[in-house]
mmCIF file of C-alpha atoms in Angstrom:
data_model
loop_
_atom_site.group_PDB
_atom_site.id
_atom_site.type_symbol
_atom_site.label_atom_id
_atom_site.label_comp_id
_atom_site.label_asym_id
_atom_site.label_seq_id
_atom_site.Cartn_x
_atom_site.Cartn_y
_atom_site.Cartn_z
ATOM 1 C CA SER A 1 37.531 163.450 14.154
ATOM 2 C CA ALA A 2 39.686 167.028 14.180
ATOM 3 C CA TYR A 3 37.418 167.972 18.101
ATOM 4 C CA LEU A 4 38.688 164.120 18.968
ATOM 5 C CA GLN A 5 42.386 164.801 17.966
ATOM 6 C CA ALA A 6 42.170 168.314 20.105
ATOM 7 C CA LEU A 7 40.852 166.674 23.041
ATOM 8 C CA ALA A 8 43.558 164.400 22.853
ATOM 9 C CA ARG A 9 45.975 166.670 23.118
ATOM 10 C CA VAL A 10 47.807 168.022 25.997
ATOM 11 C CA PRO A 11 50.829 171.017 26.800
ATOM 12 C CA GLU A 12 54.620 169.747 26.095
ATOM 13 C CA GLY A 13 55.619 169.201 29.153
ATOM 14 C CA PHE A 14 52.860 167.804 30.569
ATOM 15 C CA HIS A 15 53.098 164.860 32.999
ATOM 16 C CA LEU A 16 49.516 162.645 33.490
ATOM 17 C CA HIS A 17 49.223 159.183 34.983
ATOM 18 C CA PRO A 18 49.439 155.919 33.367
ATOM 19 C CA LYS A 19 45.707 155.652 33.294
ATOM 20 C CA LEU A 20 44.756 159.131 31.450
ATOM 21 C CA VAL A 21 48.037 158.238 29.042
ATOM 22 C CA ARG A 22 45.510 155.267 28.373
ATOM 23 C CA PHE A 23 42.311 157.551 28.230
ATOM 24 C CA LEU A 24 43.807 159.849 25.511
ATOM 25 C CA GLU A 25 45.147 157.136 23.294
ATOM 26 C CA ALA A 26 41.894 156.017 23.088
ATOM 27 C CA ARG A 27 40.141 159.026 22.504
ATOM 28 C CA ARG A 28 42.993 159.271 19.569
ATOM 29 C CA GLU A 29 42.311 155.516 18.253
ATOM 30 C CA MET A 30 37.954 156.938 18.219
ATOM 31 C CA ALA A 31 39.660 160.089 16.133
ATOM 32 C CA GLU A 32 40.888 157.489 13.503
ATOM 33 C CA ARG A 33 37.985 155.837 13.469
ATOM 34 C CA ARG A 34 39.648 152.499 14.577
ATOM 35 C CA ARG A 35 37.678 152.186 18.104
ATOM 36 C CA ALA A 36 33.982 153.105 18.554
ATOM 37 C CA LEU A 37 32.836 156.166 20.761
ATOM 38 C CA ASP A 38 31.901 155.553 24.030
ATOM 39 C CA TRP A 39 29.600 158.003 26.376
ATOM 40 C CA SER A 40 31.793 160.237 27.342
ATOM 41 C CA ALA A 41 33.504 161.061 24.244
ATOM 42 C CA ALA A 42 30.051 161.975 22.919
ATOM 43 C CA GLU A 43 29.479 163.731 25.525
ATOM 44 C CA ALA A 44 33.289 165.289 25.114
ATOM 45 C CA LEU A 45 32.369 166.117 21.602
ATOM 46 C CA ALA A 46 28.857 167.451 21.967
ATOM 47 C CA PHE A 47 30.564 169.867 24.401
ATOM 48 C CA ALA A 48 33.531 170.416 21.693
ATOM 49 C CA SER A 49 31.124 171.010 18.787
ATOM 50 C CA LEU A 50 28.693 173.447 21.000
ATOM 51 C CA ALA A 51 31.585 175.910 22.145
ATOM 52 C CA ALA A 52 33.161 176.118 18.818
ATOM 53 C CA GLU A 53 29.970 177.173 17.348
ATOM 54 C CA GLY A 54 29.541 180.082 19.599
ATOM 55 C CA HIS A 55 27.742 178.828 22.417
ATOM 56 C CA PRO A 56 29.089 178.177 26.104
ATOM 57 C CA VAL A 57 29.600 175.147 27.965
ATOM 58 C CA ARG A 58 29.105 174.760 31.641
ATOM 59 C CA LEU A 59 29.237 171.826 34.129
ATOM 60 C CA SER A 60 28.902 171.651 37.985
ATOM 61 C CA GLY A 61 28.618 168.661 40.394
ATOM 62 C CA GLN A 62 30.164 167.441 42.930
ATOM 63 C CA ASP A 63 32.867 165.515 40.642
ATOM 64 C CA SER A 64 32.067 166.586 37.075
ATOM 65 C CA GLN A 65 35.808 167.567 36.095
ATOM 66 C CA ARG A 66 36.904 163.613 36.732
ATOM 67 C CA GLY A 67 33.651 162.128 36.673
ATOM 68 C CA THR A 68 31.851 160.298 39.409
ATOM 69 C CA PHE A 69 32.977 157.106 37.736
ATOM 70 C CA SER A 70 35.991 158.148 36.662
ATOM 71 C CA GLN A 71 34.867 158.297 32.598
ATOM 72 C CA ARG A 72 35.015 162.292 32.030
ATOM 73 C CA HIS A 73 38.573 163.712 33.134
ATOM 74 C CA ALA A 74 38.033 166.936 31.433
ATOM 75 C CA VAL A 75 40.406 168.268 33.579
ATOM 76 C CA LEU A 76 43.816 166.605 33.744
ATOM 77 C CA HIS A 77 46.732 166.686 36.137
ATOM 78 C CA ASP A 78 50.532 167.417 35.723
ATOM 79 C CA THR A 79 51.052 164.797 38.901
ATOM 80 C CA ARG A 80 54.738 166.153 38.979
ATOM 81 C CA ASP A 81 53.916 170.189 40.014
ATOM 82 C CA GLY A 82 49.661 170.084 39.789
ATOM 83 C CA ARG A 83 48.820 172.259 37.008
ATOM 84 C CA THR A 84 46.009 171.784 35.367
ATOM 85 C CA TYR A 85 45.178 171.167 31.355
ATOM 86 C CA MET A 86 41.023 171.307 30.075
ATOM 87 C CA PRO A 87 41.430 169.857 26.511
ATOM 88 C CA LEU A 88 37.591 171.571 25.992
ATOM 89 C CA GLN A 89 39.253 174.956 26.224
ATOM 90 C CA HIS A 90 41.125 174.738 23.232
ATOM 91 C CA VAL A 91 39.498 172.668 21.050
ATOM 92 C CA ASP A 92 38.967 176.272 18.294
ATOM 93 C CA PRO A 93 40.805 179.992 19.306
ATOM 94 C CA ARG A 94 37.399 181.238 18.416
ATOM 95 C CA GLN A 95 35.464 178.881 20.897
ATOM 96 C CA ALA A 96 32.954 180.181 23.539
ATOM 97 C CA ARG A 97 33.997 179.657 27.104
ATOM 98 C CA VAL A 98 34.167 176.001 28.683
ATOM 99 C CA GLU A 99 33.526 175.503 32.151
ATOM 100 C CA GLY A 100 33.925 172.464 34.890
ATOM 101 C CA ILE A 101 33.113 172.787 38.311
ATOM 102 C CA ASN A 102 33.170 170.500 41.538
ATOM 103 C CA SER A 103 30.963 172.032 43.598
ATOM 104 C CA PRO A 104 30.332 171.440 47.343
ATOM 105 C CA LEU A 105 28.026 169.130 48.773
ATOM 106 C CA SER A 106 24.956 171.702 48.892
ATOM 107 C CA GLU A 107 22.883 170.145 45.800
ATOM 108 C CA ALA A 108 20.112 172.962 46.753
ATOM 109 C CA GLY A 109 22.314 175.909 46.575
ATOM 110 C CA VAL A 110 24.604 174.783 43.784
ATOM 111 C CA LEU A 111 21.344 173.658 41.909
ATOM 112 C CA GLY A 112 19.620 176.844 42.378
ATOM 113 C CA PHE A 113 22.844 178.828 41.340
ATOM 114 C CA GLU A 114 22.787 177.111 38.431
ATOM 115 C CA TYR A 115 19.582 177.793 37.636
ATOM 116 C CA GLY A 116 19.775 181.320 37.885
ATOM 117 C CA TYR A 117 22.520 181.217 35.592
ATOM 118 C CA SER A 118 20.803 179.202 32.433
ATOM 119 C CA LEU A 119 18.286 182.563 33.064
ATOM 120 C CA ASP A 120 21.114 184.867 32.335
ATOM 121 C CA GLU A 121 22.485 182.461 29.639
ATOM 122 C CA PRO A 122 19.790 180.932 27.449
ATOM 123 C CA ARG A 123 22.575 180.397 24.403
ATOM 124 C CA GLY A 124 24.643 178.182 26.886
ATOM 125 C CA LEU A 125 24.367 174.474 27.442
ATOM 126 C CA ILE A 126 23.906 174.380 31.574
ATOM 127 C CA LEU A 127 24.378 171.544 33.009
ATOM 128 C CA TRP A 128 23.858 170.069 36.948
ATOM 129 C CA GLU A 129 25.251 166.435 37.380
ATOM 130 C CA ALA A 130 24.405 164.617 40.466
ATOM 131 C CA GLN A 131 27.512 162.128 41.440
ATOM 132 C CA PHE A 132 24.800 160.111 41.805
ATOM 133 C CA GLY A 133 20.956 160.529 40.614
ATOM 134 C CA ASP A 134 18.973 160.159 43.892
ATOM 135 C CA PHE A 135 21.459 162.645 45.011
ATOM 136 C CA ALA A 136 18.988 165.486 43.601
ATOM 137 C CA ASN A 137 17.063 164.537 46.336
ATOM 138 C CA ALA A 138 18.160 167.012 48.349
ATOM 139 C CA ALA A 139 17.528 170.075 45.866
ATOM 140 C CA GLN A 140 14.461 168.686 45.247
ATOM 141 C CA VAL A 141 12.852 171.791 46.488
ATOM 142 C CA ILE A 142 15.113 173.937 43.375
ATOM 143 C CA ILE A 143 13.241 171.375 41.056
ATOM 144 C CA ASP A 144 9.972 171.712 42.250
ATOM 145 C CA GLN A 145 9.853 175.457 42.884
ATOM 146 C CA PHE A 146 11.414 176.078 39.913
ATOM 147 C CA LEU A 147 12.792 174.216 37.289
ATOM 148 C CA ALA A 148 9.179 172.766 37.028
ATOM 149 C CA SER A 149 6.887 175.924 37.683
ATOM 150 C CA ALA A 150 8.209 178.776 37.043
ATOM 151 C CA GLU A 151 7.297 179.374 33.344
ATOM 152 C CA GLU A 152 3.578 178.791 34.286
ATOM 153 C CA LYS A 153 4.377 180.593 37.855
ATOM 154 C CA TRP A 154 6.709 183.761 36.369
ATOM 155 C CA ASN A 155 7.003 183.327 32.662
ATOM 156 C CA ARG A 156 10.497 182.552 32.540
ATOM 157 C CA LEU A 157 12.516 179.912 30.759
ATOM 158 C CA SER A 158 15.038 177.523 31.691
ATOM 159 C CA GLY A 159 17.464 175.559 29.699
ATOM 160 C CA LEU A 160 18.893 173.797 32.398
ATOM 161 C CA VAL A 161 20.197 170.215 32.187
ATOM 162 C CA LEU A 162 20.124 167.753 34.903
ATOM 163 C CA LEU A 163 22.303 164.592 34.641
ATOM 164 C CA LEU A 164 21.105 162.005 37.195
ATOM 165 C CA PRO A 165 22.824 158.871 37.041
ATOM 166 C CA HIS A 166 20.505 155.627 37.434
ATOM 167 C CA GLY A 167 20.259 151.953 36.882
ATOM 168 C CA PHE A 168 20.066 148.517 39.089
ATOM 169 C CA GLU A 169 23.732 147.332 39.448
ATOM 170 C CA GLY A 170 23.522 146.141 43.207
ATOM 171 C CA GLN A 171 25.405 149.565 45.064
ATOM 172 C CA GLY A 172 21.704 149.557 47.148
ATOM 173 C CA PRO A 173 18.907 151.547 47.598
ATOM 174 C CA GLU A 174 21.109 155.252 47.515
ATOM 175 C CA HIS A 175 23.103 154.752 44.509
ATOM 176 C CA SER A 176 20.513 153.129 42.226
ATOM 177 C CA SER A 177 17.614 155.494 41.215
ATOM 178 C CA ALA A 178 17.114 158.685 40.316
ATOM 179 C CA ARG A 179 13.584 158.444 40.922
ATOM 180 C CA PRO A 180 12.213 159.055 37.496
ATOM 181 C CA GLU A 181 8.610 158.343 39.107
ATOM 182 C CA ARG A 182 9.214 162.335 40.434
ATOM 183 C CA TYR A 183 10.235 164.232 37.289
ATOM 184 C CA LEU A 184 7.014 162.225 35.464
ATOM 185 C CA ASP A 185 4.125 163.297 38.304
ATOM 186 C CA LEU A 186 5.595 167.171 37.566
ATOM 187 C CA ALA A 187 5.647 166.365 33.786
ATOM 188 C CA ALA A 188 2.298 168.423 32.652
ATOM 189 C CA GLU A 189 1.754 171.538 29.883
ATOM 190 C CA TYR A 190 5.189 170.938 27.966
ATOM 191 C CA ASN A 191 7.032 172.493 31.239
ATOM 192 C CA ILE A 192 10.332 169.670 31.311
ATOM 193 C CA GLN A 193 11.746 167.189 28.846
ATOM 194 C CA VAL A 194 12.394 163.902 30.136
ATOM 195 C CA VAL A 195 14.771 161.694 28.797
ATOM 196 C CA TYR A 196 16.847 158.092 29.346
ATOM 197 C CA PRO A 197 19.344 158.138 25.826
ATOM 198 C CA SER A 198 20.644 154.720 25.108
ATOM 199 C CA THR A 199 23.505 155.053 23.672
ATOM 200 C CA PRO A 200 26.575 158.252 22.887
ATOM 201 C CA ALA A 201 24.982 158.981 19.507
ATOM 202 C CA GLN A 202 21.420 159.823 21.400
ATOM 203 C CA TYR A 203 23.206 161.471 23.983
ATOM 204 C CA PHE A 204 25.276 163.714 21.757
ATOM 205 C CA HIS A 205 21.810 164.384 19.431
ATOM 206 C CA CYS A 206 20.039 165.378 23.045
ATOM 207 C CA LEU A 207 22.784 167.827 24.552
ATOM 208 C CA ARG A 208 23.253 169.417 20.952
ATOM 209 C CA ARG A 209 19.576 169.957 20.463
ATOM 210 C CA GLN A 210 18.785 171.741 23.350
ATOM 211 C CA VAL A 211 21.213 174.709 22.983
ATOM 212 C CA LEU A 212 20.326 174.921 19.120
ATOM 213 C CA ARG A 213 16.935 174.538 18.471
ATOM 214 C CA SER A 214 15.067 178.191 20.275
ATOM 215 C CA TRP A 215 12.310 175.930 22.446
ATOM 216 C CA ARG A 216 13.963 176.749 26.012
ATOM 217 C CA LYS A 217 12.850 173.899 28.053
ATOM 218 C CA PRO A 218 15.112 172.149 31.789
ATOM 219 C CA LEU A 219 16.255 168.892 30.265
ATOM 220 C CA VAL A 220 16.555 165.925 32.708
ATOM 221 C CA VAL A 221 19.155 163.075 31.572
ATOM 222 C CA PHE A 222 18.885 159.750 32.952
ATOM 223 C CA THR A 223 22.369 159.115 32.625
ATOM 224 C CA PRO A 224 24.023 155.202 32.760
ATOM 225 C CA LYS A 225 26.755 154.040 34.874
ATOM 226 C CA SER A 226 27.748 150.231 33.550
ATOM 227 C CA LEU A 227 26.956 151.540 30.332
ATOM 228 C CA LEU A 228 29.785 153.938 30.110
ATOM 229 C CA ARG A 229 32.083 151.319 29.438
ATOM 230 C CA HIS A 230 29.938 148.701 28.033
ATOM 231 C CA PRO A 231 31.045 147.314 25.076
ATOM 232 C CA GLY A 232 27.879 147.743 23.250
ATOM 233 C CA ALA A 233 26.745 150.660 24.167
ATOM 234 C CA VAL A 234 28.777 152.534 21.691
ATOM 235 C CA SER A 235 28.200 154.673 18.276
ATOM 236 C CA THR A 236 30.225 155.744 15.142
ATOM 237 C CA LEU A 237 31.056 158.864 14.093
ATOM 238 C CA GLN A 238 29.460 158.965 11.543
ATOM 239 C CA GLU A 239 25.724 158.084 13.753
ATOM 240 C CA LEU A 240 27.147 161.537 15.590
ATOM 241 C CA ALA A 241 27.695 163.633 12.594
ATOM 242 C CA SER A 242 24.993 162.881 10.476
ATOM 243 C CA GLY A 243 21.287 161.903 12.084
ATOM 244 C CA ARG A 244 19.512 163.118 15.068
ATOM 245 C CA PHE A 245 17.698 162.346 18.673
ATOM 246 C CA GLU A 246 15.458 159.548 18.060
ATOM 247 C CA THR A 247 12.844 160.027 20.626
ATOM 248 C CA VAL A 248 11.852 156.528 19.530
ATOM 249 C CA MET A 249 14.287 153.240 18.622
ATOM 250 C CA THR A 250 12.787 150.284 16.529
ATOM 251 C CA ASP A 251 13.922 146.965 16.569
ATOM 252 C CA SER A 252 15.605 146.156 13.362
ATOM 253 C CA ALA A 253 16.648 142.317 14.635
ATOM 254 C CA VAL A 254 13.141 140.848 14.034
ATOM 255 C CA GLN A 255 10.825 140.456 11.399
ATOM 256 C CA PRO A 256 7.621 141.885 12.591
ATOM 257 C CA GLY A 257 5.519 138.904 11.126
ATOM 258 C CA LYS A 258 7.826 136.319 12.992
ATOM 259 C CA VAL A 259 7.281 138.293 16.249
ATOM 260 C CA SER A 260 5.105 136.826 19.515
ATOM 261 C CA LYS A 261 6.595 139.388 22.209
ATOM 262 C CA ILE A 262 6.840 142.765 22.201
ATOM 263 C CA VAL A 263 8.738 144.155 24.817
ATOM 264 C CA LEU A 264 8.846 148.309 25.504
ATOM 265 C CA CYS A 265 11.766 149.537 27.567
ATOM 266 C CA THR A 266 14.079 152.558 28.228
ATOM 267 C CA GLY A 267 17.763 153.067 29.281
ATOM 268 C CA LYS A 268 19.753 149.868 30.538
ATOM 269 C CA ILE A 269 17.452 147.388 31.194
ATOM 270 C CA TYR A 270 17.366 146.715 27.290
ATOM 271 C CA TYR A 271 20.495 145.696 26.883
ATOM 272 C CA GLU A 272 20.184 142.912 29.740
ATOM 273 C CA LEU A 273 16.970 142.029 27.095
ATOM 274 C CA HIS A 274 19.001 141.834 24.027
ATOM 275 C CA GLN A 275 21.788 140.256 25.717
ATOM 276 C CA ARG A 276 19.362 137.593 26.954
ATOM 277 C CA ARG A 277 17.322 136.830 23.705
ATOM 278 C CA GLN A 278 20.427 136.398 22.352
ATOM 279 C CA GLU A 279 21.648 133.620 24.910
ATOM 280 C CA LEU A 280 18.253 132.211 24.066
ATOM 281 C CA ALA A 281 17.873 132.203 20.477
ATOM 282 C CA ARG A 282 14.874 133.936 20.862
ATOM 283 C CA ASP A 283 14.093 135.988 17.355
ATOM 284 C CA ASP A 284 10.241 136.370 18.378
ATOM 285 C CA VAL A 285 10.909 138.646 20.774
ATOM 286 C CA ALA A 286 10.447 142.755 19.957
ATOM 287 C CA LEU A 287 12.513 144.986 22.113
ATOM 288 C CA LEU A 288 11.750 148.780 21.504
ATOM 289 C CA ARG A 289 13.305 151.947 23.117
ATOM 290 C CA VAL A 290 11.555 154.624 24.353
ATOM 291 C CA GLU A 291 14.263 157.270 24.689
ATOM 292 C CA GLN A 292 11.994 160.395 25.419
ATOM 293 C CA LEU A 293 9.386 160.005 28.081
ATOM 294 C CA TYR A 294 8.307 163.574 27.637
ATOM 295 C CA PRO A 295 6.852 164.904 26.394
ATOM 296 C CA LEU A 296 5.766 161.227 24.793
ATOM 297 C CA ASP A 297 6.253 161.110 20.998
ATOM 298 C CA ARG A 298 2.579 159.199 20.740
ATOM 299 C CA ASP A 299 3.043 159.691 16.831
ATOM 300 C CA ARG A 300 6.405 158.141 16.666
ATOM 301 C CA LEU A 301 5.240 155.314 19.103
ATOM 302 C CA GLN A 302 2.555 154.350 16.977
ATOM 303 C CA ALA A 303 4.840 154.436 13.605
ATOM 304 C CA ALA A 304 7.384 151.761 15.835
ATOM 305 C CA LEU A 305 3.818 149.574 16.896
ATOM 306 C CA GLU A 306 2.459 149.243 13.161
ATOM 307 C CA PRO A 307 4.322 146.716 11.576
ATOM 308 C CA TYR A 308 3.505 144.115 14.478
ATOM 309 C CA PRO A 309 0.083 142.489 14.924
ATOM 310 C CA GLN A 310 -2.205 144.605 16.432
ATOM 311 C CA ALA A 311 -3.463 141.670 18.585
ATOM 312 C CA LEU A 312 -0.575 141.061 20.022
ATOM 313 C CA PRO A 313 0.079 142.982 23.612
ATOM 314 C CA VAL A 314 2.798 145.325 24.715
ATOM 315 C CA THR A 315 5.099 144.375 28.129
ATOM 316 C CA TRP A 316 6.225 147.142 29.541
ATOM 317 C CA VAL A 317 9.464 146.272 30.929
ATOM 318 C CA GLN A 318 11.536 147.977 33.591
ATOM 319 C CA GLU A 319 13.849 147.287 36.753
ATOM 320 C CA GLU A 320 12.592 149.510 39.313
ATOM 321 C CA PRO A 321 9.065 148.565 41.269
ATOM 322 C CA ALA A 322 6.386 148.628 40.391
ATOM 323 C CA ASN A 323 5.069 151.749 42.370
ATOM 324 C CA MET A 324 8.649 153.780 41.312
ATOM 325 C CA GLY A 325 10.015 153.940 37.734
ATOM 326 C CA PHE A 326 8.347 154.437 34.665
ATOM 327 C CA TRP A 327 5.270 151.990 35.157
ATOM 328 C CA PRO A 328 3.012 154.761 37.301
ATOM 329 C CA TYR A 329 3.422 157.004 33.914
ATOM 330 C CA TRP A 330 2.111 154.908 31.674
ATOM 331 C CA ARG A 331 -0.681 153.311 33.434
ATOM 332 C CA ARG A 332 -1.907 156.812 34.483
ATOM 333 C CA LEU A 333 -1.517 157.995 30.396
ATOM 334 C CA PHE A 334 -3.001 154.300 28.979
ATOM 335 C CA GLY A 335 -4.745 152.294 31.365
ATOM 336 C CA SER A 336 -5.058 148.627 30.737
ATOM 337 C CA ARG A 337 -4.493 149.529 26.865
ATOM 338 C CA LEU A 338 -2.155 150.941 24.615
ATOM 339 C CA MET A 339 -2.655 152.586 21.333
ATOM 340 C CA GLY A 340 -5.522 149.620 20.800
ATOM 341 C CA ARG A 341 -3.310 146.801 22.613
ATOM 342 C CA PRO A 342 -3.605 145.454 25.756
ATOM 343 C CA LEU A 343 -1.055 146.861 28.264
ATOM 344 C CA LEU A 344 1.399 144.547 30.406
ATOM 345 C CA MET A 345 3.837 145.276 32.675
ATOM 346 C CA VAL A 346 7.484 143.254 34.203
ATOM 347 C CA SER A 347 8.847 145.270 36.717
ATOM 348 C CA ARG A 348 10.215 144.679 40.738
ATOM 349 C CA PRO A 349 7.384 144.116 43.274
ATOM 350 C CA GLU A 350 6.018 147.488 45.328
ATOM 351 C CA SER A 351 8.630 148.357 47.585
ATOM 352 C CA ALA A 352 9.079 151.232 50.316
ATOM 353 C CA SER A 353 12.760 151.741 49.146
ATOM 354 C CA PRO A 354 14.056 151.927 45.697
ATOM 355 C CA ALA A 355 16.422 149.054 45.670
ATOM 356 C CA THR A 356 17.975 146.433 48.091
ATOM 357 C CA GLY A 357 20.990 146.510 49.863
ATOM 358 C CA SER A 358 22.269 142.752 48.813
ATOM 359 C CA TYR A 359 24.093 142.402 45.729
ATOM 360 C CA LYS A 360 23.241 138.818 45.837
ATOM 361 C CA ALA A 361 19.557 139.858 46.498
ATOM 362 C CA HIS A 362 19.996 142.215 43.285
ATOM 363 C CA LYS A 363 21.192 139.371 40.847
ATOM 364 C CA MET A 364 18.331 137.376 42.422
ATOM 365 C CA GLU A 365 15.706 139.514 41.602
ATOM 366 C CA GLN A 366 17.375 141.100 38.101
ATOM 367 C CA GLU A 367 17.558 137.148 37.072
ATOM 368 C CA GLN A 368 13.370 136.904 38.072
ATOM 369 C CA LEU A 369 13.184 139.733 36.542
ATOM 370 C CA LEU A 370 14.419 138.275 32.945
ATOM 371 C CA GLN A 371 12.765 134.790 33.260
ATOM 372 C CA ARG A 372 9.315 136.373 33.739
ATOM 373 C CA VAL A 373 10.030 138.210 29.888
ATOM 374 C CA PHE A 374 10.780 135.302 28.327
ATOM 375 C CA GLY A 375 10.026 132.409 30.278
ATOM 376 C CA GLU A 376 12.457 129.343 30.623
ATOM 377 C CA GLY A 377 13.053 129.805 26.631
ATOM 378 C CA ARG A 378 12.796 126.758 24.037
#
């Protein structure tokens, strides 16, 4: 609460746009527990708490100060004289430095610089954010040559974090997919971490875990777009103050004995599946979320599946085409059976393009996908 209050304060006489006044008022309501925490608040609390504990934080990206989706507002601008104020730099008098840099449109150069920076600042949280996840395409040489393989080639350890907005929302092929399949193809010998957190608390714990534990590996985070303001994608202060990052999230909304279908998914699609399950009153469908794709926590996944009848198959559901996203990874790991159960899949058909360029076609595809998961209801 104290950190949130600090993040909502501005200097006396500082003139803000009305939108930012409302933004800071929402932070005060969160601090007073009158409003649940959204994604950007959880992120700010992760940054603030780490800085207060002595860990430097550095975030760069093409619009990282404001946030591509106008959600972060890490740097405030006076509407009259243009001066700036960064609340994260004023959390605690003894805190470590916090930097937010709007970088140029040169992904390979910027990511290469941040990779080098992470080698010299292993105590810090060093993050690079793609404006959209697929903007990392232009930095693929850095990812392949350094992030994924430098430990094996040169014994160089990095804790660099990649924040890659991902999710199919009808914004076209260049603004939909962060290409999860590429990172999962590169994952081997515990060289990187690949996560897709579905709640603000999960994101908070994931960022803090990256710095507080001594294990230093690059971290790829598929971050949301529509979930940044989704009314269901919220957490409480208590969930941040206690708890930990869960590699697999179970489903407490169903009784295992009634379940006739087990759905395994990750990220944004969970909320659409959850909404459709409520609309159809289907209490026989279990929705399990895999929050950490690599390294896959097989023990936790096995424990999550254990309460359900062994004869039930598991259906992996993704919104990406069948030749992209997460399915090729699952297929490579498990073939046609997942821990003794038949492994099925629901996705978009194979495609040369990550997504359609038509919003109308996107909506139709998404509806067909949900219908395939639940059938016609009952």
